[in-house]
PDB file of C-alpha atoms in Angstrom:
ATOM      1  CA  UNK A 250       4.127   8.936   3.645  1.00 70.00           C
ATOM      2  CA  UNK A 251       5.381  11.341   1.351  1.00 76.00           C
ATOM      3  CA  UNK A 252       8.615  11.817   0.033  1.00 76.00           C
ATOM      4  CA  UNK A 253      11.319  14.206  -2.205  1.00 74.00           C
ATOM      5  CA  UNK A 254      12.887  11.957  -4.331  1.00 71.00           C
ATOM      6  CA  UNK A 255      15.334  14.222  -5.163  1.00 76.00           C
ATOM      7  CA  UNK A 256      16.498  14.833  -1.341  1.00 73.00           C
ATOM      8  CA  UNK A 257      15.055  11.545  -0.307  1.00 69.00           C
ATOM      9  CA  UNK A 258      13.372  13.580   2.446  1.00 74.00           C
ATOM     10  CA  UNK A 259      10.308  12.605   4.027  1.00 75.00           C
ATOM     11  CA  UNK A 260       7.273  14.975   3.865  1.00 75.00           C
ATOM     12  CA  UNK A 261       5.250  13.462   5.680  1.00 76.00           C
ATOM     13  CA  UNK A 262       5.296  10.615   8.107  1.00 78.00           C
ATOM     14  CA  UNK A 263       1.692   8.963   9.422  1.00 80.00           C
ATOM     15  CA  UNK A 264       3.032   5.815  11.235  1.00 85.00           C
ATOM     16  CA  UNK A 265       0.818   3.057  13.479  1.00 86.00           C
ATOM     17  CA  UNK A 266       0.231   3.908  16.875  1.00 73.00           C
ATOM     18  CA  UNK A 267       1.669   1.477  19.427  1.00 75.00           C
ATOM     19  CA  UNK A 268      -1.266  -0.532  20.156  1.00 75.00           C
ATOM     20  CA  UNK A 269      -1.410  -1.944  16.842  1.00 83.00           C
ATOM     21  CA  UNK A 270       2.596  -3.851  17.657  1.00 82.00           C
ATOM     22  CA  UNK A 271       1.057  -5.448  20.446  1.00 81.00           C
ATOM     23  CA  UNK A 272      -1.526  -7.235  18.555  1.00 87.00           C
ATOM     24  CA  UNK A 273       0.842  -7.624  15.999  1.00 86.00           C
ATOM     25  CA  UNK A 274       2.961 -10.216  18.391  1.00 85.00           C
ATOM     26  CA  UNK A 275      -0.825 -12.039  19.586  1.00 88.00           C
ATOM     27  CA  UNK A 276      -1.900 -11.831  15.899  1.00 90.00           C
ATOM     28  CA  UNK A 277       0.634 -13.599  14.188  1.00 89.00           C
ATOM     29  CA  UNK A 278       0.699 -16.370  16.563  1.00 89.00           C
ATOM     30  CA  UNK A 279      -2.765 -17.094  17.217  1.00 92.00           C
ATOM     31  CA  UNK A 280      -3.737 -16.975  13.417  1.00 93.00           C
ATOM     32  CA  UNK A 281      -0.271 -18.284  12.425  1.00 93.00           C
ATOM     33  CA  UNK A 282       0.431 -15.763   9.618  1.00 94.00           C
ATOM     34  CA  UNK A 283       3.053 -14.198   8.416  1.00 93.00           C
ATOM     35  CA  UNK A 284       3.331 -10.473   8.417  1.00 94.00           C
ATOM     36  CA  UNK A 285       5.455  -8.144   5.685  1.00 95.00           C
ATOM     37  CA  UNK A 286       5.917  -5.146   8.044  1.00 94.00           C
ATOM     38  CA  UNK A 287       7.459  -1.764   6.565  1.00 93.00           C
ATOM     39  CA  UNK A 288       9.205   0.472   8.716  1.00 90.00           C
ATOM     40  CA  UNK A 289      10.916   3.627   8.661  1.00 87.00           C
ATOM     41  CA  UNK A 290      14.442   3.683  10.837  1.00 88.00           C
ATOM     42  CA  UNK A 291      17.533   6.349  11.153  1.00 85.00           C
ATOM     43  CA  UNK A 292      15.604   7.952   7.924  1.00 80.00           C
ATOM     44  CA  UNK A 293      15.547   4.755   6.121  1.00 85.00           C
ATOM     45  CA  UNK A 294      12.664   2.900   4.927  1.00 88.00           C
ATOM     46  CA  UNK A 295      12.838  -0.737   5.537  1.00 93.00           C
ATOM     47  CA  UNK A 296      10.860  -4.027   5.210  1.00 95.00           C
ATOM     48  CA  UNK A 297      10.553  -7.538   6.929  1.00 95.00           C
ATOM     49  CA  UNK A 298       9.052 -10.171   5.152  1.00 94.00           C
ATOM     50  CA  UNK A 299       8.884 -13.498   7.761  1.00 89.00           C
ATOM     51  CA  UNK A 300       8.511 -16.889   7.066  1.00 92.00           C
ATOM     52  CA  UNK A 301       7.456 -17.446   3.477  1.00 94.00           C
ATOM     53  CA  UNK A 302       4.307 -20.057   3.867  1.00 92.00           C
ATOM     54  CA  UNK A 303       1.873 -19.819   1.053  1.00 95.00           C
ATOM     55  CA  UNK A 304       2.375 -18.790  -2.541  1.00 95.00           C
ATOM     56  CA  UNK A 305       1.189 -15.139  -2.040  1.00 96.00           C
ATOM     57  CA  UNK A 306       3.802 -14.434  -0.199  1.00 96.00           C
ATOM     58  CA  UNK A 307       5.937 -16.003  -2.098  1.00 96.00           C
ATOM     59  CA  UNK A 308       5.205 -14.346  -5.363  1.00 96.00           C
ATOM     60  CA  UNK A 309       6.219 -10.443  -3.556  1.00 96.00           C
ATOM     61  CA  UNK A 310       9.119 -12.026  -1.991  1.00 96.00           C
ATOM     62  CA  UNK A 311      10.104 -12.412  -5.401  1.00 95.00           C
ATOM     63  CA  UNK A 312       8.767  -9.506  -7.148  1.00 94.00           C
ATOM     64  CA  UNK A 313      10.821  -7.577  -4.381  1.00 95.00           C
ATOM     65  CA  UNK A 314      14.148  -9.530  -4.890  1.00 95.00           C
ATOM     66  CA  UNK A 315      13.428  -9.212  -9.013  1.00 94.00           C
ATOM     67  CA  UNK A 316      12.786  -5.288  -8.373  1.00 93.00           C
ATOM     68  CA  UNK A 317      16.063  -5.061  -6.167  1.00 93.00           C
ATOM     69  CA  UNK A 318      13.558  -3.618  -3.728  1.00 94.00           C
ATOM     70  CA  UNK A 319      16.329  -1.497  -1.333  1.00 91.00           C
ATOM     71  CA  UNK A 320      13.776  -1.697   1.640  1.00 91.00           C
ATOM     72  CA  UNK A 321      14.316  -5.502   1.709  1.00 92.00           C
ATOM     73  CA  UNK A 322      17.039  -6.112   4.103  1.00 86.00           C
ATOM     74  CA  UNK A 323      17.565 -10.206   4.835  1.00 82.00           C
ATOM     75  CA  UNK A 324      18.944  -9.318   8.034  1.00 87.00           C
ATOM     76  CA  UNK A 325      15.937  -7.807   9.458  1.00 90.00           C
ATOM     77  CA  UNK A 326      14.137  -9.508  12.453  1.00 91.00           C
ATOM     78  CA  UNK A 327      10.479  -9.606  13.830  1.00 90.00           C
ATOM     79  CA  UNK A 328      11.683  -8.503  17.075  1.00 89.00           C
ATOM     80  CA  UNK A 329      13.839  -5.541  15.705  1.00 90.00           C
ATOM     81  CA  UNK A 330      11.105  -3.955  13.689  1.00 90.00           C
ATOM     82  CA  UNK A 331       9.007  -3.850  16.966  1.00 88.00           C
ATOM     83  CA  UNK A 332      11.563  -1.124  18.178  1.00 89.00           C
ATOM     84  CA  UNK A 333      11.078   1.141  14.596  1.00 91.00           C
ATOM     85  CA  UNK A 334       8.492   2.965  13.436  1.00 89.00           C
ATOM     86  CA  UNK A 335       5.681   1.366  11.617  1.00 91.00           C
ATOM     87  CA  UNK A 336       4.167   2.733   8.653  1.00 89.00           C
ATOM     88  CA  UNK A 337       2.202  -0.446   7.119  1.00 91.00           C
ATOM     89  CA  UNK A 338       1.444  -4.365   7.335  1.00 94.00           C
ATOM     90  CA  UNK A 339       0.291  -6.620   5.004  1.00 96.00           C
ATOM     91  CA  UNK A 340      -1.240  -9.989   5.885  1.00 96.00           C
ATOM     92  CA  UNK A 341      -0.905 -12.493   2.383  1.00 97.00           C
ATOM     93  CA  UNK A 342      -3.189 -15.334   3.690  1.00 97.00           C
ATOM     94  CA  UNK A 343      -6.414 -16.812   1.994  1.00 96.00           C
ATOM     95  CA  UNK A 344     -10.196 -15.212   3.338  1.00 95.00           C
ATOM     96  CA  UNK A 345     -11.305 -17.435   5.541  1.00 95.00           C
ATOM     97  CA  UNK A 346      -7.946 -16.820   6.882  1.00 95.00           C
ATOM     98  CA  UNK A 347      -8.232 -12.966   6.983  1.00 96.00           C
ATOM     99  CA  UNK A 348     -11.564 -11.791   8.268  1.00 96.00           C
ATOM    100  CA  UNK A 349     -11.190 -12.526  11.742  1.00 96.00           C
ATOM    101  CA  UNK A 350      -8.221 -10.856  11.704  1.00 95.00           C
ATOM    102  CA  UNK A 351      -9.762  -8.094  10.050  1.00 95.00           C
ATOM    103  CA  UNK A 352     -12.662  -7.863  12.730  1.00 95.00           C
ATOM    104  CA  UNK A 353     -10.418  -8.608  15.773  1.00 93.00           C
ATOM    105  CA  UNK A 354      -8.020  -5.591  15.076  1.00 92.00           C
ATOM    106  CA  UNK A 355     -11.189  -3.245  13.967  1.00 92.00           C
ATOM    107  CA  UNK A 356     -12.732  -3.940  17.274  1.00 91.00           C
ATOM    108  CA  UNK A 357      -9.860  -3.556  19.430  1.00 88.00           C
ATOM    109  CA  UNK A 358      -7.482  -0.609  17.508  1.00 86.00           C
ATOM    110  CA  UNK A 359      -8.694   2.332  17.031  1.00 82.00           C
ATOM    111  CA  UNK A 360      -6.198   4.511  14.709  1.00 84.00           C
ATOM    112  CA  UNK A 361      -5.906   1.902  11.961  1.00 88.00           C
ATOM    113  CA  UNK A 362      -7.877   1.778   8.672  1.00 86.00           C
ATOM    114  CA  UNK A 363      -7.612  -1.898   7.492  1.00 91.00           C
ATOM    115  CA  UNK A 364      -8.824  -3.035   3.775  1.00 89.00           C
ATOM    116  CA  UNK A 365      -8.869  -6.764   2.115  1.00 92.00           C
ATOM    117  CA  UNK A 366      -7.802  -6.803  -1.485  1.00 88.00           C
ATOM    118  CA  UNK A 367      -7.563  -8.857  -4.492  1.00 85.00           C
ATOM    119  CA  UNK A 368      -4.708 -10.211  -5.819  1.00 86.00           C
ATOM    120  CA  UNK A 369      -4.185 -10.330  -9.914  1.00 78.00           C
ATOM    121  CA  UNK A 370      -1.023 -12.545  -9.528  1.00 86.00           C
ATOM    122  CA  UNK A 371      -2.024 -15.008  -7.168  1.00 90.00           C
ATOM    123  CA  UNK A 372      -6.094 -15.198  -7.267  1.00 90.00           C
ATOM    124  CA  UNK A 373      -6.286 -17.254  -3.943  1.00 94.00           C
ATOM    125  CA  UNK A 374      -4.340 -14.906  -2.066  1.00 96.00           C
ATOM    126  CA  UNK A 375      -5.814 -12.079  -0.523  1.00 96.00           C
ATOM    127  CA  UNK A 376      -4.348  -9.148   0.713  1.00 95.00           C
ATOM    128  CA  UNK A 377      -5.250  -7.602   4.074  1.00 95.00           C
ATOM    129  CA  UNK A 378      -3.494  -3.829   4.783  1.00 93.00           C
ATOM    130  CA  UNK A 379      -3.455  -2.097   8.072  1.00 92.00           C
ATOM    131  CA  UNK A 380      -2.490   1.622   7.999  1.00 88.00           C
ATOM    132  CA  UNK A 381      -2.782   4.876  10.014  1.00 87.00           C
ATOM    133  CA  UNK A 382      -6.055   6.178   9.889  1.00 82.00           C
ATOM    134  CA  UNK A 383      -4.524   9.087   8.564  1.00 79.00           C
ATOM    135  CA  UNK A 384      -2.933   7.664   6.156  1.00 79.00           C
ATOM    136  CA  UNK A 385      -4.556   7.882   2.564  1.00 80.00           C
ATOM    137  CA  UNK A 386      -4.672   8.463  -0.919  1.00 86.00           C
ATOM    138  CA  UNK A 387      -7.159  11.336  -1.673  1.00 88.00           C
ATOM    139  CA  UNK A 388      -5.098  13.173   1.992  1.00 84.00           C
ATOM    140  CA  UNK A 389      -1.644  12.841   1.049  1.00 85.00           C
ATOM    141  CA  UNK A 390      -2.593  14.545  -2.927  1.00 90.00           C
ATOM    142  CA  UNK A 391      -4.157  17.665  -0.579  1.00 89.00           C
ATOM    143  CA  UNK A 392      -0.907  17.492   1.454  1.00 85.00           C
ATOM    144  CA  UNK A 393       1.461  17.076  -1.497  1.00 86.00           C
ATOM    145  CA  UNK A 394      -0.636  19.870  -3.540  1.00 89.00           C
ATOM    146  CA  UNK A 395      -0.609  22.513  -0.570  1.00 88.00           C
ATOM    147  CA  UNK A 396       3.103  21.732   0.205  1.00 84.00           C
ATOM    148  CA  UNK A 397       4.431  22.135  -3.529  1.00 86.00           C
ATOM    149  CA  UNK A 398       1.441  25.280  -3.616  1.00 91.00           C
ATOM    150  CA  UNK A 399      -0.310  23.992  -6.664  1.00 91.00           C
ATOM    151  CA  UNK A 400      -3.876  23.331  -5.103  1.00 88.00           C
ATOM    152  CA  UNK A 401      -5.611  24.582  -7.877  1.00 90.00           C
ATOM    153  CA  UNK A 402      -3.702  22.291 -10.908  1.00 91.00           C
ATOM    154  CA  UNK A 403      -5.934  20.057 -12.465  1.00 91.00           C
ATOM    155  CA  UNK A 404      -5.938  16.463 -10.670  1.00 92.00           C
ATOM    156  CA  UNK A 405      -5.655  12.888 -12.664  1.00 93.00           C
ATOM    157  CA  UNK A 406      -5.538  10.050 -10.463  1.00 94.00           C
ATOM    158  CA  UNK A 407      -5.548   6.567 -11.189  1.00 92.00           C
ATOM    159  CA  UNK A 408      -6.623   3.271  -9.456  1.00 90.00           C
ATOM    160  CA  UNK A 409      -8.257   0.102  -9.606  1.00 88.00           C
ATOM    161  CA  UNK A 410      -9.528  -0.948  -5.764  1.00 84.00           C
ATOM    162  CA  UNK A 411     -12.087   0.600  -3.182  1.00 84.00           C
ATOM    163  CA  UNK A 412      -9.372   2.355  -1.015  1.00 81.00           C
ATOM    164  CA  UNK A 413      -8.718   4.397  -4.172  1.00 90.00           C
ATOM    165  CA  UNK A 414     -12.809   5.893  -4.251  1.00 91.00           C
ATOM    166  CA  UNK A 415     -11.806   8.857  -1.671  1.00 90.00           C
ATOM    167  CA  UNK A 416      -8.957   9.856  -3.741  1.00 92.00           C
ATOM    168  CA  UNK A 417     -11.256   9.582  -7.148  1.00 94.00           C
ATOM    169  CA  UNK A 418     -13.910  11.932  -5.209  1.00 94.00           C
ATOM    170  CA  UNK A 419     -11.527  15.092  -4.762  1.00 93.00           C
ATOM    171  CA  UNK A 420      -9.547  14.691  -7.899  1.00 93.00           C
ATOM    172  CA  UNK A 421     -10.917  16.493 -11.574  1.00 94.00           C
ATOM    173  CA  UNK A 422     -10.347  12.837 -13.387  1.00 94.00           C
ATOM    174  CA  UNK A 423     -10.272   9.691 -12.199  1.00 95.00           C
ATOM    175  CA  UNK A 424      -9.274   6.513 -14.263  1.00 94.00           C
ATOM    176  CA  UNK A 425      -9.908   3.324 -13.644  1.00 93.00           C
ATOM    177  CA  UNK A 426      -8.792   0.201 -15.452  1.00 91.00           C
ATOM    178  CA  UNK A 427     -10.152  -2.511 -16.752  1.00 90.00           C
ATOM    179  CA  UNK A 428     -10.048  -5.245 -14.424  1.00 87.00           C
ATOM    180  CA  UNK A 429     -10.515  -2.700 -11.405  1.00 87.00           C
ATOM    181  CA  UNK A 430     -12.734  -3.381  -8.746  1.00 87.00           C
ATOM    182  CA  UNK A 431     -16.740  -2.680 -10.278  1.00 90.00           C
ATOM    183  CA  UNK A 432     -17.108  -0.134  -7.054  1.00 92.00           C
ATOM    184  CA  UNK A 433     -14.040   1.671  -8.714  1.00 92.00           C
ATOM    185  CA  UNK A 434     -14.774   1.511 -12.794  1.00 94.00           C
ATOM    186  CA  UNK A 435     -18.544   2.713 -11.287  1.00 94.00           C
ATOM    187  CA  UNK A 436     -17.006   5.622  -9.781  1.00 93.00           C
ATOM    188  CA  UNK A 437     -14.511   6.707 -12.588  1.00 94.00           C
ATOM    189  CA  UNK A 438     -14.566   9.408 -15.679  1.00 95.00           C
ATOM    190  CA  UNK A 439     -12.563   7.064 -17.617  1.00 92.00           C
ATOM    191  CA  UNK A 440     -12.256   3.467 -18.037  1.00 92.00           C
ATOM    192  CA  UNK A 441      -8.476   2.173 -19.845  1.00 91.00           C
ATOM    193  CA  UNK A 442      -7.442  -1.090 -21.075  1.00 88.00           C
ATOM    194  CA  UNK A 443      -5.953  -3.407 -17.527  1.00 85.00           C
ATOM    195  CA  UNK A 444      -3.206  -2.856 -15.869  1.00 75.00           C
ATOM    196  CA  UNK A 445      -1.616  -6.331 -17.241  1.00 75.00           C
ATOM    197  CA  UNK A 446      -0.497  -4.412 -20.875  1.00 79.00           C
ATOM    198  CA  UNK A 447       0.526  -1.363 -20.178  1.00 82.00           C
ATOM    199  CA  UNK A 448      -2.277   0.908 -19.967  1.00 85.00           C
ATOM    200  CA  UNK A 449      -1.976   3.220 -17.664  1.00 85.00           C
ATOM    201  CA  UNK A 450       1.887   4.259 -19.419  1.00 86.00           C
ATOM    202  CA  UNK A 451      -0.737   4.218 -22.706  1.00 87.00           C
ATOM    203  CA  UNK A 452      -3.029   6.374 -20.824  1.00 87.00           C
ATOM    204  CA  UNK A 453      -0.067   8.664 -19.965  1.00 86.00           C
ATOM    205  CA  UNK A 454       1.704   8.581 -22.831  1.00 86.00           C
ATOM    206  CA  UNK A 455      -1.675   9.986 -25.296  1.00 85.00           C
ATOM    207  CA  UNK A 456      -3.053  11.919 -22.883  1.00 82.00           C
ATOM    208  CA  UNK A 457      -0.758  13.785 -21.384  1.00 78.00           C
ATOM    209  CA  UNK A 458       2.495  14.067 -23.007  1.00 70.00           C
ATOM    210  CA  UNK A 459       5.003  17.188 -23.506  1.00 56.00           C
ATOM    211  CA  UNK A 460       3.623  17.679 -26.832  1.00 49.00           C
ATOM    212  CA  UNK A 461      -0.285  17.560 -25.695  1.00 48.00           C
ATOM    213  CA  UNK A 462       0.214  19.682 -22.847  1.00 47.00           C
TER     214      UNK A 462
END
């Protein structure tokens, strides 16, 4: 989605058609996983995390409660995010774990666009994202470009896995860092130091300051 920080207003809304919670329920019990669902309710966003079972998880539960994360609300059931809408899962579970998953909800929903990712923090982990099919990168910049009128300012995006390729392809630079995927760094105008030190602020910061522009 897209939002107006300033009036906290949502943009744009591409949320996952109702098929997808009814696999949800057979998925998580037949693979025994643990889904982090995020939601968006009475013009709130929201976020479950379930039963914390692996060190993935773990680690974002964390991060979240570190971050103050406002989304996170400890009160929040499985069977009450069913009712809201759904704008994004994520699956924290090792491969082996994740691929049938992965195939079984690519055969059987069709409005999703799913994608297994690495994990910096916890190597072992893996993390597998379901989405709207309409929901991407490279078409919420043309949304948020034609909404604000500014489709023809000049476009730097930066990212570091495959989903982020589309979104390199219809921006005028692309940046990758270091320790992005090789599909990625083969597909950017610029490679910058990894996103462990700071270098995308760096990148920023030179580049693209008040006093450079």
């Amino acid at each position: 989605f897209l939002t107006d920080f300033k009036s906290n207003r949502k943009l744009l809304v591409n949320t996952i058609d109702s098929e997808i919670k009814e696999s949800l329920v057979y998925i998580a019990e037949k693979y025994s996983v643990s889904p982090i669902i995020y939601c968006y309710y009475n013009d709130k966003d929201l976020m479950y995390i379930g039963d914390i079972n692996n060190e993935g998880i773990e680690w974002y539960h964390k991060n979240r409660i570190k971050d103050k994360d406002p989304r996170l609300k400890k009160d929040l059931k499985f069977e009450d995010v069913l009712n809201m809408s759904i704008i994004g899962i994520t699956i924290i579970d090792v491969q082996e774990k994740l691929e049938p998953i992965k195939k079984e909800l690519d055969a059987k929903c069709k409005n999703i666009y799913t994608n297994i990712t690495e994990s910096l923090q916890t190597p072992r982990y893996k993390w597998f994202t379901i989405n709207s099919a309409n929901a991407n990168k490279s078409d919420a910049i043309l949304s948020l470009k034609k909404y604000l009128n500014i489709q023809n300012y000049f476009t730097v995006v930066i990212g570091d896995q495959p989903i982020d390729i589309p979104m390199f392809n219809i921006s005028d630079l692309s940046v990758a860092v270091e320790n992005a995927h090789p599909s990625v760094k083969s597909c950017a105008d610029v490679i910058t130091g990894d996103n462990d030190s700071d270098s995308v602020v760096d990148f920023i910061e030179t580049h693209y300051n008040n006093e450079n522009r």
